[in-house]
């Protein structure tokens, strides 16, 4: 085919796109600003729809080997310390070969993809500073000089230089509170008899609690909390704050005694006004960001990457511009309809302060556990299986 593409950003989305495009015969250059793969605690949950895509790319055995298979997830009432519903992905068994999620840290996905990128020109320490294009090609500019290709993919994260260079609006808003991630070796499953993924509703302070394998495979738990408005960084990540937050989660000991990591994140709900400008495309966080409740952002980004590689391949064979516009139509629409919608609803559900409304929301969750058809409907959305079907129906 002889067509070339420059990918900006070796995060999980850029890396997966590079692999998918290389497998389709593109000549790929992957540029990463940092000197090494970022390993801060971010995405950990890979849903059934995304597992199918990673399976197509030959990654499934590695994903299972380096992650934790999680069939169930829980909703808890934190003030009552009671389980509201335990949802079972196995209700999806007739619609997907993967009726479970895999809890796997996103840097492991990047690393396993990089191990497979034969023939791709991967350059770390290559920060892109700008993008230009004409009718025949697109060029990224770096401190080492320009790199020109048929297409450029901006997979350079929420602060995307590529998106800014294109002058594309990042429409939406930023939440006033931030999210604090505390990682501990304390074994919550023994303490609470909980699943690997847990969402705790609390009008005072909700919590998300997840198990990941860790690089050593021994297991660790991440607890995600909202900060309070006006709380300083020092107060939020400091020892006293961490101890106070974690002490309420377990009764037998303070999980802060086994704290191994702490990090604060700003949280946004934003979608780029367009995912395409001529020969330049946006994917992943460069195109859309959302709060992490539900674990959807990276999953949607991997769906972008796979769709984009397929769209460019089809365009190379057909020269049909509609195929490229369809990428923007499909991916932007489903991000708004599924990812933005669900993550905002998830947050509202956990933080609900009005007692009447809270009771209703928790009753809705409890009903999921009691009615298989409601559980199936909920999981078809939360696993993004419906998003895949909706995208395919567009354009
Ligand atoms: C606490 C938390 C938990 C989360 N949990 C989940 C989850 O469970 N499931 C889920 O689906 N999502 C989750 N997410 C969201 C997920 O982390 C992001 O959606 C994901 O990182 C997006 O991947 P990306 O490759 O698009 O961007 P990034 O991971 O941000 O990667 C972008 C890459 O581009 C590089 N880069 C930036 N600028 C340049 C430049 N100018 N030149 C070259 N390279 C550049 C960066 O160094 C980086 O390596 C979570 C996020 C947070 C904060």
XYZ file of C-alpha atoms and ligand atoms in Angstrom, residues 8-14 31-34 38 41-47 106 126-129 155-158 161 181 222 224 265 283-286 292 294-300, ligand 1:
98
model
C 1.806 11.516 18.302
C 1.818 9.949 21.779
C 2.763 6.431 22.910
C 0.025 6.178 25.513
C -2.292 3.179 25.233
C -4.352 4.715 22.402
C -1.383 5.758 20.247
C 6.553 9.716 18.606
C 6.501 9.980 22.416
C 7.536 13.108 24.325
C 8.645 11.266 27.474
C 4.113 6.589 31.857
C -2.154 4.721 38.244
C -4.831 5.539 35.690
C -6.985 3.116 33.675
C -7.352 -0.351 35.136
C -10.632 -1.739 33.796
C -10.880 -3.193 30.294
C -14.449 -4.021 29.277
C -2.742 0.795 31.307
C 10.366 13.170 20.660
C 7.975 15.956 21.681
C 5.785 17.278 18.909
C 5.424 21.071 18.964
C -3.112 10.526 20.486
C -1.277 12.919 22.778
C -3.671 13.007 25.719
C -6.056 15.558 27.216
C -0.702 19.739 21.249
C -6.071 7.902 44.071
C -6.685 1.585 44.499
C -10.447 6.811 44.478
C -6.116 14.219 39.158
C -8.116 9.761 19.162
C -8.335 8.882 22.855
C -7.995 11.588 25.494
C -6.892 14.085 22.822
C -13.130 7.745 35.539
C -17.203 3.358 35.219
C -13.756 2.994 33.644
C -14.754 4.120 30.151
C -12.237 6.701 28.858
C -9.443 4.423 27.723
C -11.879 1.783 26.511
C -13.473 4.378 24.233
C -7.615 7.834 38.082
C -7.988 7.427 36.687
C -8.555 6.172 36.484
C -8.939 5.798 35.200
N -9.502 4.570 35.028
C -9.899 4.186 33.805
C -10.427 2.858 33.579
O -10.511 2.046 34.496
N -10.817 2.532 32.328
C -10.723 3.419 31.290
O -11.142 3.067 30.164
N -10.173 4.651 31.447
C -9.756 5.053 32.671
N -9.158 6.263 32.832
C -8.907 7.120 31.671
C -7.598 6.720 30.974
O -6.513 6.799 31.872
C -7.338 7.615 29.760
O -8.519 7.654 28.977
C -6.165 7.084 28.933
O -4.930 7.331 29.558
C -6.136 7.741 27.549
O -5.059 7.216 26.815
P -4.386 8.078 25.676
O -3.364 7.189 25.055
O -5.432 8.697 24.821
O -3.713 9.310 26.439
P -2.535 9.310 27.497
O -2.554 8.066 28.310
O -2.604 10.626 28.196
O -1.227 9.242 26.595
C -0.825 10.345 25.822
C 0.664 10.182 25.507
O 1.057 11.254 24.637
C 2.297 11.770 25.095
N 2.389 13.156 24.625
C 1.724 14.226 25.114
N 2.049 15.326 24.409
C 2.938 14.936 23.469
C 3.644 15.637 22.443
N 3.482 16.945 22.264
N 4.487 14.934 21.635
C 4.650 13.577 21.810
N 4.013 12.880 22.780
C 3.165 13.556 23.591
C 2.227 11.629 26.602
O 3.507 11.679 27.199
C 1.540 10.285 26.753
O 2.458 9.214 26.759
C -8.746 6.677 34.106
C -8.148 7.921 34.315
C -7.777 8.297 35.581
C -7.123 9.631 35.807
